Coordinates of C-alpha atoms and ligand atoms in Angstrom, one line a residue:
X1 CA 45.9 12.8 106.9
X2 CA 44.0 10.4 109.5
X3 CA 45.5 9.3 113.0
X4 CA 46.0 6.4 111.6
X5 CA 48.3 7.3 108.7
X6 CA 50.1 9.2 111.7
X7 CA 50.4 6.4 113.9
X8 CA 52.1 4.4 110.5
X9 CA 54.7 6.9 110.1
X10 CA 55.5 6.7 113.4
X11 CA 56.2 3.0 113.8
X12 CA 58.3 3.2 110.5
X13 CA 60.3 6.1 112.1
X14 CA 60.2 3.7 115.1
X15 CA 59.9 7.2 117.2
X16 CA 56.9 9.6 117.8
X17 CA 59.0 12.3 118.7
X18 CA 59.7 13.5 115.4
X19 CA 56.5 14.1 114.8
X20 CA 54.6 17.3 115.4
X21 CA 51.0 17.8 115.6
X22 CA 50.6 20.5 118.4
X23 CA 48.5 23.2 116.2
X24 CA 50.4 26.0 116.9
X25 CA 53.7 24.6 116.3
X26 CA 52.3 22.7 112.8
X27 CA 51.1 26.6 112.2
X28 CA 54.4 28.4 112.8
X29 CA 56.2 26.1 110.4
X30 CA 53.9 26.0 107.8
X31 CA 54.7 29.4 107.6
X32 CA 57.4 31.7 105.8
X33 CA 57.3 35.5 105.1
X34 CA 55.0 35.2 102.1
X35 CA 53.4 38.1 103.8
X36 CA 56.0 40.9 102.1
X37 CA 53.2 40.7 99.2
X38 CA 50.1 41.9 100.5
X39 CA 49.0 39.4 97.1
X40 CA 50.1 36.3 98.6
X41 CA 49.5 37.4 102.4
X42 CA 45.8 36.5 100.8
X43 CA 46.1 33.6 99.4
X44 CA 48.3 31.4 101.8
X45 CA 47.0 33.0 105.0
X46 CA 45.2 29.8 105.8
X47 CA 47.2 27.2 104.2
X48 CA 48.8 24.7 106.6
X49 CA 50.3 21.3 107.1
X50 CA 48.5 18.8 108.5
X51 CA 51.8 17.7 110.1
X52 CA 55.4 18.2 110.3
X53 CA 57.7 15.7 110.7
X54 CA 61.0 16.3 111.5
X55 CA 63.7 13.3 110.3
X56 CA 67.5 13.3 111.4
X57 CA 68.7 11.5 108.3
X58 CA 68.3 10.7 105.0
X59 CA 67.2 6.8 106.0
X60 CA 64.2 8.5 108.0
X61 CA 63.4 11.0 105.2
X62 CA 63.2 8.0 103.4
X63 CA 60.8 5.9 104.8
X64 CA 58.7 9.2 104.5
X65 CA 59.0 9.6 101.5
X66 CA 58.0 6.1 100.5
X67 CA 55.1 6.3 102.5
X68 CA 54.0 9.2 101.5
X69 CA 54.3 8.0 97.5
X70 CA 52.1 5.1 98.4
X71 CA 49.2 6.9 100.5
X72 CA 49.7 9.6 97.4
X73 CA 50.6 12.3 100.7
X74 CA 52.2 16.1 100.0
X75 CA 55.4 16.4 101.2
X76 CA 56.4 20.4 101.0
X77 CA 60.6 20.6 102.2
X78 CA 61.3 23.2 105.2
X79 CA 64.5 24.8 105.8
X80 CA 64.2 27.8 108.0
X81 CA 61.3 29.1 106.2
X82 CA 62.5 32.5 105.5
X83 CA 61.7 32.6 102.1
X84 CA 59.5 35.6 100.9
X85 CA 57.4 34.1 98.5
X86 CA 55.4 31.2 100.5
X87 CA 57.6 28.7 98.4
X88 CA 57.8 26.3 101.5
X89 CA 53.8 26.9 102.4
X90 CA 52.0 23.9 101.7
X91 CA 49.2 24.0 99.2
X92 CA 47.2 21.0 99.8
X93 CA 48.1 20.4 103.5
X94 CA 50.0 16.6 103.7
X95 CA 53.4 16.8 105.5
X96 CA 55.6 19.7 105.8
X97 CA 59.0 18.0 106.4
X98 CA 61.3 20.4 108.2
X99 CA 65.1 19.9 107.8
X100 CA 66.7 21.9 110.3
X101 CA 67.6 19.1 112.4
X102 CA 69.9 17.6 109.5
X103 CA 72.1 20.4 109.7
X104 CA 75.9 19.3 110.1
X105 CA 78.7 20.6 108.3
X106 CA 80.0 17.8 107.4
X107 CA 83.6 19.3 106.2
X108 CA 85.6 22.1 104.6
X109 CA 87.3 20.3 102.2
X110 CA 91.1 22.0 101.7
X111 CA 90.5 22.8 98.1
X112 CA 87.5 25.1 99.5
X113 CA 84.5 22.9 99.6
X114 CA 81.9 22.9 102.4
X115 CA 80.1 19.7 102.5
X116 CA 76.6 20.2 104.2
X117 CA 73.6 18.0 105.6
X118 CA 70.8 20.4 104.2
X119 CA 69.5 22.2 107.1
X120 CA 72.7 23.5 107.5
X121 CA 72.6 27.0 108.4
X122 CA 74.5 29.3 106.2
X123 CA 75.7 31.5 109.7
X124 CA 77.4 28.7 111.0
X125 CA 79.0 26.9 107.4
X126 CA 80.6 31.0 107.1
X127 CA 82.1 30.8 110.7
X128 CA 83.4 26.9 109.8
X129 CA 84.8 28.4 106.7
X130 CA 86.4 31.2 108.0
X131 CA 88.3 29.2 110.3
X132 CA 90.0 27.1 107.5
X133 CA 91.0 30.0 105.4
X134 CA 87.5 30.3 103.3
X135 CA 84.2 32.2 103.4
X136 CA 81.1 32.1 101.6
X137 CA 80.8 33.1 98.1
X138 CA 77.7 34.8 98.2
X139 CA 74.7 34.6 100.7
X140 CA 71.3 36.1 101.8
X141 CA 70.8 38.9 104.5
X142 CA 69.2 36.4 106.1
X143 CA 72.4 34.0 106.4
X144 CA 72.2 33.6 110.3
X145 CA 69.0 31.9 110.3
X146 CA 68.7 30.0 106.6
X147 CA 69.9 27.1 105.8
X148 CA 71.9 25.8 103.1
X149 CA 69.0 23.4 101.3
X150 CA 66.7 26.8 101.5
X151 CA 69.1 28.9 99.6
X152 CA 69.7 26.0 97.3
X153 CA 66.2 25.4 96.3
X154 CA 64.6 29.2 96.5
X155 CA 67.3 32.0 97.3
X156 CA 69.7 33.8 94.2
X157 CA 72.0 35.4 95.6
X158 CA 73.0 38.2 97.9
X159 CA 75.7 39.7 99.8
X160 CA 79.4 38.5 97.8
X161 CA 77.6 38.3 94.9
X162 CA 78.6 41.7 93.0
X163 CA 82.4 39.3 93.6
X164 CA 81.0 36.1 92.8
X165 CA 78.0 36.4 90.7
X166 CA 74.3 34.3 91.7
X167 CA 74.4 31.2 93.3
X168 CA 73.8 29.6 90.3
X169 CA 77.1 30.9 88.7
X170 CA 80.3 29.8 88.5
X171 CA 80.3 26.8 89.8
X172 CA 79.5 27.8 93.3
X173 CA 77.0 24.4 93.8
X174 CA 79.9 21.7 92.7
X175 CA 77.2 18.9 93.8
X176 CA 73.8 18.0 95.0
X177 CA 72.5 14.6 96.4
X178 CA 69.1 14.2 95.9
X179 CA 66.2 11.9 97.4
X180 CA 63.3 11.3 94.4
X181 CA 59.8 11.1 95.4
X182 CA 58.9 7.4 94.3
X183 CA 57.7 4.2 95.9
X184 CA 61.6 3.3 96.3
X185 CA 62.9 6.7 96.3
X186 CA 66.5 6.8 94.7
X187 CA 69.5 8.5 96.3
X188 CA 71.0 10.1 93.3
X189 CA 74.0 12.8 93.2
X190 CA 74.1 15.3 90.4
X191 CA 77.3 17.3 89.6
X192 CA 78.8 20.6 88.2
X193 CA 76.2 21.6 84.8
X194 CA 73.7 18.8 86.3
X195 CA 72.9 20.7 89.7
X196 CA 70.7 22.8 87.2
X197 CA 67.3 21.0 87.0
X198 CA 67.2 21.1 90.6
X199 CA 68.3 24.3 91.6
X200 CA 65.8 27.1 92.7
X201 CA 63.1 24.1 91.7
X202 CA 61.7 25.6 94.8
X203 CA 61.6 21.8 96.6
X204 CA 59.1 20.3 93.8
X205 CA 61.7 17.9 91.8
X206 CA 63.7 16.2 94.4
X207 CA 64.8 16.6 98.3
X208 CA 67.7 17.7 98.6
X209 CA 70.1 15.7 101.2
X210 CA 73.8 16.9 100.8
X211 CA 75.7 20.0 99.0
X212 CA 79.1 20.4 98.0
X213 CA 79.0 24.4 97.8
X214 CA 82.0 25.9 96.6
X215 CA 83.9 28.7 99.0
X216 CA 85.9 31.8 98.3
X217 CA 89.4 33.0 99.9
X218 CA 88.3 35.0 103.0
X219 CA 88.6 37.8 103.5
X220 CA 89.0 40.6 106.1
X221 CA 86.0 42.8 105.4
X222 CA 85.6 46.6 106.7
X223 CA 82.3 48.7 106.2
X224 CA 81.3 52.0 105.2
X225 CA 78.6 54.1 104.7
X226 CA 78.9 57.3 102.3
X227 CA 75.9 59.6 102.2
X228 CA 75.6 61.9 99.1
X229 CA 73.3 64.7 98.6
X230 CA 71.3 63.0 95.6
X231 CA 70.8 59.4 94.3
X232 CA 72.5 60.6 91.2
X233 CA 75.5 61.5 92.8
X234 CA 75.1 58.6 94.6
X235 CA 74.9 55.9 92.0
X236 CA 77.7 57.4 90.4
X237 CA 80.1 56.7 93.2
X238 CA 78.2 53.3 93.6
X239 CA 78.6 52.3 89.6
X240 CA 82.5 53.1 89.5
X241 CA 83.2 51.5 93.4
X242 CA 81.4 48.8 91.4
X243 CA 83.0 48.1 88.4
X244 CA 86.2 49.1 90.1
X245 CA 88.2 46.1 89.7
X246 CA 91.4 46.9 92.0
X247 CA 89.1 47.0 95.1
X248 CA 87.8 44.2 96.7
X249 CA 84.4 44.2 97.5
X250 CA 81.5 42.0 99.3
X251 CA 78.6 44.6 99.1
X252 CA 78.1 47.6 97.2
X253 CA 74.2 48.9 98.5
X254 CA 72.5 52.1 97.3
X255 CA 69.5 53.5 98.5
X256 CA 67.7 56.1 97.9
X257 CA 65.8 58.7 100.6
X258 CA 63.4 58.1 102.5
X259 CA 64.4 54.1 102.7
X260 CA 67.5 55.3 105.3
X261 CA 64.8 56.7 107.1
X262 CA 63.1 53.1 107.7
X263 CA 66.5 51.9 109.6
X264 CA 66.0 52.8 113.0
X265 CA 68.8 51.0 114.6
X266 CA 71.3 53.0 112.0
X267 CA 69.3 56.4 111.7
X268 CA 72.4 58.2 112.7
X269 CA 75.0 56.7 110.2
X270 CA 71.5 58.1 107.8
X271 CA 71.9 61.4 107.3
X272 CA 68.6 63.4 106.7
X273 CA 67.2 63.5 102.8
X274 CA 70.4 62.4 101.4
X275 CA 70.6 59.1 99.9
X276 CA 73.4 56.2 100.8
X277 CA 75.5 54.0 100.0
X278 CA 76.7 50.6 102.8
X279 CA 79.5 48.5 101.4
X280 CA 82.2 46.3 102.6
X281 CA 85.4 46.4 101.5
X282 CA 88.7 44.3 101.4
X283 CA 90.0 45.9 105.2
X284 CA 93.5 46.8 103.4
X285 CA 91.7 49.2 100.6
X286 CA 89.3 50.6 103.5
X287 CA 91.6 54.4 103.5
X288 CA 91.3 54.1 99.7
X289 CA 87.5 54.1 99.7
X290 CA 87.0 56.6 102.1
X291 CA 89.5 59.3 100.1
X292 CA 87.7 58.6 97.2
X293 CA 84.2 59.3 98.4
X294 CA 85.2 62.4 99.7
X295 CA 86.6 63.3 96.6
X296 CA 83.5 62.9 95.3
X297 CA 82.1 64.7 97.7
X298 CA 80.5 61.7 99.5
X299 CA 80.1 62.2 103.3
X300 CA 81.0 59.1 104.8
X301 CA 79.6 58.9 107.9
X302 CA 80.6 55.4 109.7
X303 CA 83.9 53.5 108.5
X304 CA 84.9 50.2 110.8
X305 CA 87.4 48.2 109.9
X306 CA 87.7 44.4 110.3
X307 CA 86.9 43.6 113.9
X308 CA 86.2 40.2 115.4
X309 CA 84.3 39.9 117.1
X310 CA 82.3 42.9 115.5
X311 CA 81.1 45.3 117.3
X312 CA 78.4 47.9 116.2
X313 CA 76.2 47.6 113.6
X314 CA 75.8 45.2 110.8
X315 CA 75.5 47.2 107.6
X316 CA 73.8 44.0 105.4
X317 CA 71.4 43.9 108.0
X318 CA 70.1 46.6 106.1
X319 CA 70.6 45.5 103.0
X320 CA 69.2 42.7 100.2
X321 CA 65.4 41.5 101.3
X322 CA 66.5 43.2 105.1
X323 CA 65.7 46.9 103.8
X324 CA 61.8 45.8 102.5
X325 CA 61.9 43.9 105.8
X326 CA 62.9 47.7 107.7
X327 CA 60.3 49.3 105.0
X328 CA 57.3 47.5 105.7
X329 CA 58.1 47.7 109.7
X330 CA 57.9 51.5 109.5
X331 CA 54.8 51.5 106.9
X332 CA 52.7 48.2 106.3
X333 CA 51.6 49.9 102.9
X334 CA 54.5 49.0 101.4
X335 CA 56.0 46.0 99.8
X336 CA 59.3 45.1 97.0
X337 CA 59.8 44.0 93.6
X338 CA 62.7 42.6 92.5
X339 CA 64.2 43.8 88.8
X340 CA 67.4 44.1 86.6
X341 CA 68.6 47.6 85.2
X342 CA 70.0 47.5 81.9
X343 CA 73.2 48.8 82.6
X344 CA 73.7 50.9 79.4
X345 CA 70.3 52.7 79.6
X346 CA 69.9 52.7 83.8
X347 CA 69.6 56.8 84.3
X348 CA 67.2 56.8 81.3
X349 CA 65.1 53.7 83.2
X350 CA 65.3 55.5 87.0
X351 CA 64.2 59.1 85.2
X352 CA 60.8 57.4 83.3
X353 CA 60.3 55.1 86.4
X354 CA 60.2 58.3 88.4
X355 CA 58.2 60.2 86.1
X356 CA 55.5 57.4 85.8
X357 CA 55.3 56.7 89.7
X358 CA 57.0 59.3 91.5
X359 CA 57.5 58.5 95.4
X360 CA 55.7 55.3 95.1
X361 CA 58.3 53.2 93.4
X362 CA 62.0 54.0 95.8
X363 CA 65.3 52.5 94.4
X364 CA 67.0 50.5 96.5
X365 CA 70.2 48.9 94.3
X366 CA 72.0 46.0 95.0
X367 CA 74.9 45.8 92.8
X368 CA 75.9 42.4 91.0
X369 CA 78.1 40.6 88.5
X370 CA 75.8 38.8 86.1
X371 CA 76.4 35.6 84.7
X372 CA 78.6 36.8 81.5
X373 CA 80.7 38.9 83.8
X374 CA 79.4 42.6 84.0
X375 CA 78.1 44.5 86.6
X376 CA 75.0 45.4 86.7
X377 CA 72.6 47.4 89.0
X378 CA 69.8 44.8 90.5
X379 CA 67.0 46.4 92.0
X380 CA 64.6 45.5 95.0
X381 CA 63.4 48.6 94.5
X382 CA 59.9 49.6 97.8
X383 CA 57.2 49.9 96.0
X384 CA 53.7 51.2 97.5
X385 CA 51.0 48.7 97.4
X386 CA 47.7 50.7 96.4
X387 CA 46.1 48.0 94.5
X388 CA 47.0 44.9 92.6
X389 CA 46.6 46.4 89.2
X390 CA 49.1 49.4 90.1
X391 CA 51.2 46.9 91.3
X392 CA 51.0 45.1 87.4
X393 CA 51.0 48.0 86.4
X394 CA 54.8 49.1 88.2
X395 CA 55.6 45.5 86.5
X396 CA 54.7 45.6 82.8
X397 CA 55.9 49.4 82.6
X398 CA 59.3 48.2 84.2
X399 CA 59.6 45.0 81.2
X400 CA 58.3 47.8 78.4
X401 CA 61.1 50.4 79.3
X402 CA 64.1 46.9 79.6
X403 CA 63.9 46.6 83.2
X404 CA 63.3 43.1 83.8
X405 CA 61.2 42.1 86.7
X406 CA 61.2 38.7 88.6
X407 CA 57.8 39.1 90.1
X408 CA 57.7 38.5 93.9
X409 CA 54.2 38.1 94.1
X410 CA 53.2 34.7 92.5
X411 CA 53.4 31.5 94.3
X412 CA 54.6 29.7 91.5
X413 CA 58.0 28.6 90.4
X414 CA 57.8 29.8 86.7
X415 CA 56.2 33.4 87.8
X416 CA 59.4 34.0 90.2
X417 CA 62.3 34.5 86.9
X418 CA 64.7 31.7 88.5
X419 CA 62.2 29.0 85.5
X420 CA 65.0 27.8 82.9
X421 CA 63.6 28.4 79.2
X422 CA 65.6 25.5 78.7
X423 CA 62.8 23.3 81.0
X424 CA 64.9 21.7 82.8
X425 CA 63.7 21.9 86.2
X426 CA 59.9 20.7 84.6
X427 CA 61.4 17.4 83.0
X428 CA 63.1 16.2 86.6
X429 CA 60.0 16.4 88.1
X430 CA 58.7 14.1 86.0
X431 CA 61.8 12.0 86.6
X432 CA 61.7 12.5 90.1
X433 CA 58.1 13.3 91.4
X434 CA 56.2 11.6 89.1
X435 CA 53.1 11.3 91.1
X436 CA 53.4 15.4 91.9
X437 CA 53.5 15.0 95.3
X438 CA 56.4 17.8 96.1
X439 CA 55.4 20.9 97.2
X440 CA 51.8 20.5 95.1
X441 CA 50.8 23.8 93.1
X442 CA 54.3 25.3 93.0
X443 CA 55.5 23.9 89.3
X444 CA 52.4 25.8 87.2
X445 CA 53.5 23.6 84.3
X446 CA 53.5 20.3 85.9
X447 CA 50.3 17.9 84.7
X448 CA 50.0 14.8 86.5
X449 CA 48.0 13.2 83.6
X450 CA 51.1 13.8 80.9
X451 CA 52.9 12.7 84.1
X452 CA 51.3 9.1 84.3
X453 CA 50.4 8.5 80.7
X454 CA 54.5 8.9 80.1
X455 CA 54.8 6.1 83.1
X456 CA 52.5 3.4 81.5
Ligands
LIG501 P1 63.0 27.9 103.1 O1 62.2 29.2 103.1 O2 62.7 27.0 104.2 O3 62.7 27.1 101.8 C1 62.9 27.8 100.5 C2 62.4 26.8 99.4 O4 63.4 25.8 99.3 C3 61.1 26.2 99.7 O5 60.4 26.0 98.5 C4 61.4 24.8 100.2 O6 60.4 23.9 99.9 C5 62.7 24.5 99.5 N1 63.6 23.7 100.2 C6 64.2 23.9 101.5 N2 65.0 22.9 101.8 C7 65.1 22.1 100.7 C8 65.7 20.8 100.5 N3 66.6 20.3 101.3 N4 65.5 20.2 99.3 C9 64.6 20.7 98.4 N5 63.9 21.8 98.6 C10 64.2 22.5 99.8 N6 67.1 35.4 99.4 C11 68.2 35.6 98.6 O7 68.5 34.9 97.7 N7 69.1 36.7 98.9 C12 68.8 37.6 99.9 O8 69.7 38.4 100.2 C13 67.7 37.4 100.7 N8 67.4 38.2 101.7 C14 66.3 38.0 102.5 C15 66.0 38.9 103.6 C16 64.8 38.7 104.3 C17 64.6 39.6 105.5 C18 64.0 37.6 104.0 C19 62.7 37.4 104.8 C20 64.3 36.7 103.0 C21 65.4 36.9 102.2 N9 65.7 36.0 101.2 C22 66.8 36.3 100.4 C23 65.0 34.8 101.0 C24 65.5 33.6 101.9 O9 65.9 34.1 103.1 C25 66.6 32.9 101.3 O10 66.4 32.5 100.0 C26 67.1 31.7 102.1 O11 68.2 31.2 101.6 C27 66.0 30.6 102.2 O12 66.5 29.6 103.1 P2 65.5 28.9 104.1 O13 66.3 27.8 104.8 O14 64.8 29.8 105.0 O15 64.5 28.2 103.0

């Protein structure tokens, strides 16, 4: 971009202030944590904006937008930039348009509806529901700092959803509004089945400008951690707490030893070599729980019930992408993948897994309901990086043996398993980004010649 295209912007804006050239800063937050995969640490190191530009509402997003159509300018969407696979690192420089100052709440509806600006921050929209009767449904480990458009457009799920299924499930985004990426860019709202071409698009097929996210009935929730003398024994207790329906749950974790080890702050809820499990658990059901792992001879080695404030650790600041986070703190050798287990065959999949790659593969579970219903064990499992063909190599031996693997380490939207068969996601960016301009690179399928021969 030239000073002069800056200077434009800022007489449309009809402010200067919103934009931000200052090198460091236009570093920082061209930035996410990409570098998890020592794969993509190399190839975005040096990719940056050549500005950001910070707009307060979707009229200034707007005139952006516009101009950036005409002056054919990328525009890559920030929200916090916390996601860990470079999706909000700009590709071929342009503007990186940061969100976070559009981030009211702009209601809890009573039938349990948060309506959001995008930049939102899913910390704050769980405190605003709580105190109308509601909570989140299901959100990242990283909730205090990301923001609603973020999880929208590249998160899947996390801590509620073994309760509430993905993101994408049920319902849970009732309605999107959407800003395209054309000379007069359109303002259109997509709702219930609809949200899907634009969901986990990664920020390629449209800007996304207000949500209507669907809450669930909050809840009071307690924690506890149960230690057991072998993952086995472990993911026993963790597959029938699980699948448990008369106890209400928000988080059902397993890990495996030595990832305890990598928790510093909670080493002494981490007994030595034994493997653990952190959940949370409806407050009222917290003495059933506890009986029950000791039954099964679980040692359970921190129970809190509801507190607010809390006080104490956090247990899912262990937990989801927060363990690799913990992992690769204590040993920069290390990085994550992120796979299903088949339910009916998982002992079979950890025992060949094991036998294949021993200590360099660790299971860390997350358990979930998927989209028909079930339960099933989700796995970010710490892998050790020792070269990028082992790392394949971990990948295509997890698909042979029906472990399905969405791989973390490709900067593209199709390689990250969140791609619809159906296409969906591919044909609204033709609709809405015709000229490819959003977040360039990130849609693999995309060609900008099919793109303006379907125009003329
Ligand atoms: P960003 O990183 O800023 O953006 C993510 C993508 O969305 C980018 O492609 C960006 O261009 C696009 N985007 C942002 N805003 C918009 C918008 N308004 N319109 C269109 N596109 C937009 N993810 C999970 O799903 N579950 C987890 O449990 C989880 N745990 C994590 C733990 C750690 C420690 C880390 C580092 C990451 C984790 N993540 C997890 C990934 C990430 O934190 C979440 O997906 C988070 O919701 C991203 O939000 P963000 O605001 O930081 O988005």
């Amino acid at each position: 971009m030239t000073e002069s295209h800056i200077a434009e912007l800022a007489t449309r804006l009809g402010r200067r202030d919103a934009i931000i050239e200052e090198p460091q800063a236009v570093e920082r937050l061209s930035k996410d944590f990409y570098w998890y995969s020592p794969i993509l640490k190399r190839l975005l190191d040096d990719k940056r904006a050549d500005v950001i530009i910070q707009p307060q509402s979707v009229e200034e997003i707007r005139k952006i937008v516009s101009f950036s159509f005409t002056e054919n300018i990328p525009v890559t969407v920030r929200g916090s930039g916390t996601g860990n696979y470079g999706q909000a690192v700009p590709l071929e420089g342009g503007i990186v348009l940061d969100l976070a100052p559009m981030d009211r709440i702009l209601a809890i509806e009573s039938d349990g509806v948060a309506v959001c600006e995008p930049g939102a921050r899913l910390g704050a929209i769980e405190i605003a529901a709580r105190k109308a009767g509601w909570e989140l449904r299901c959100y990242p480990s990283t909730y205090i700092k990301a923001s609603v458009g973020g999880f929208l457009a590249g998160g899947s799920g996390g801590i509620g959803s073994i309760t509430y299924g993905a993101l994408r499930d049920n319902q849970t985004v009732r309605a999107i509004e959407v800003l395209t990426m054309e000379q007069e860019p359109r303002l259109l709202r997509f709702v219930g089945d609809e949200v899907h071409q634009i969901l986990h698009s990664w920020g390629t097929n449209g800007i996304i400008t207000k949500i209507w996210l669907a809450l669930g009935i909050r809840r009071d929730w307690a924690q506890i951690a149960i230690a057991f003398p072998a993952f086995s024994e472990a993911y026993d207790f963790g597959e029938w707490l699980s699948r448990n329906d008369k106890i209400r749950k928000r988080l059902v974790t397993i890990f495996e030893w030595p990832i305890p080890s990598y928790f510093i702050p909670v080493r002494k809820i981490c007994p030595e070599e034994k493997a653990i499990i952190f959940c949370q658990v409806d407050d009222p059901q917290l003495t059933t729980v506890t009986a029950e792992a000791k039954d099964c001879a679980g040692q359970v080695t921190f129970a809190q019930p509801y507190q607010e404030p809390r006080r104490g650790p956090l247990l899912t600041d262990y937990t989801w992408n927060h363990s690799t986070l913990w992992a690769i703190k204590d040993d920069p050798a290390l990085t994550y993948l992120q796979c299903n287990f088949d339910p009916d065959r998982v002992r079979d999949q950890f025992r060949l897994i094991r036998a294949r790659f021993g200590n360099d593969f660790l299971f860390h579970l997350e358990m979930v309901k998927n989209d028909t219903g079930r339960i099933i064990p989700s796995c970010l499992p710490i892998v050790r990086y020792r070269t990028e063909p082992y790392l394949n190599e971990m990948i295509d031996y997890c698909r042979e043996i029906g472990v399905s693997v969405a791989n973390p380490h490709v900067n593209q939207v199709e390689g990250g398993g969140r791609f619809r068969s159906d296409n969906r996601q591919l044909r609204a960016k033709y609709l809405f980004d015709p000229n490819g301009l959003l977040n360039p690179g990130k849609m693999a399928t995309f060609r900008k010649v099919e793109s303006i021969l379907a125009q003329s």
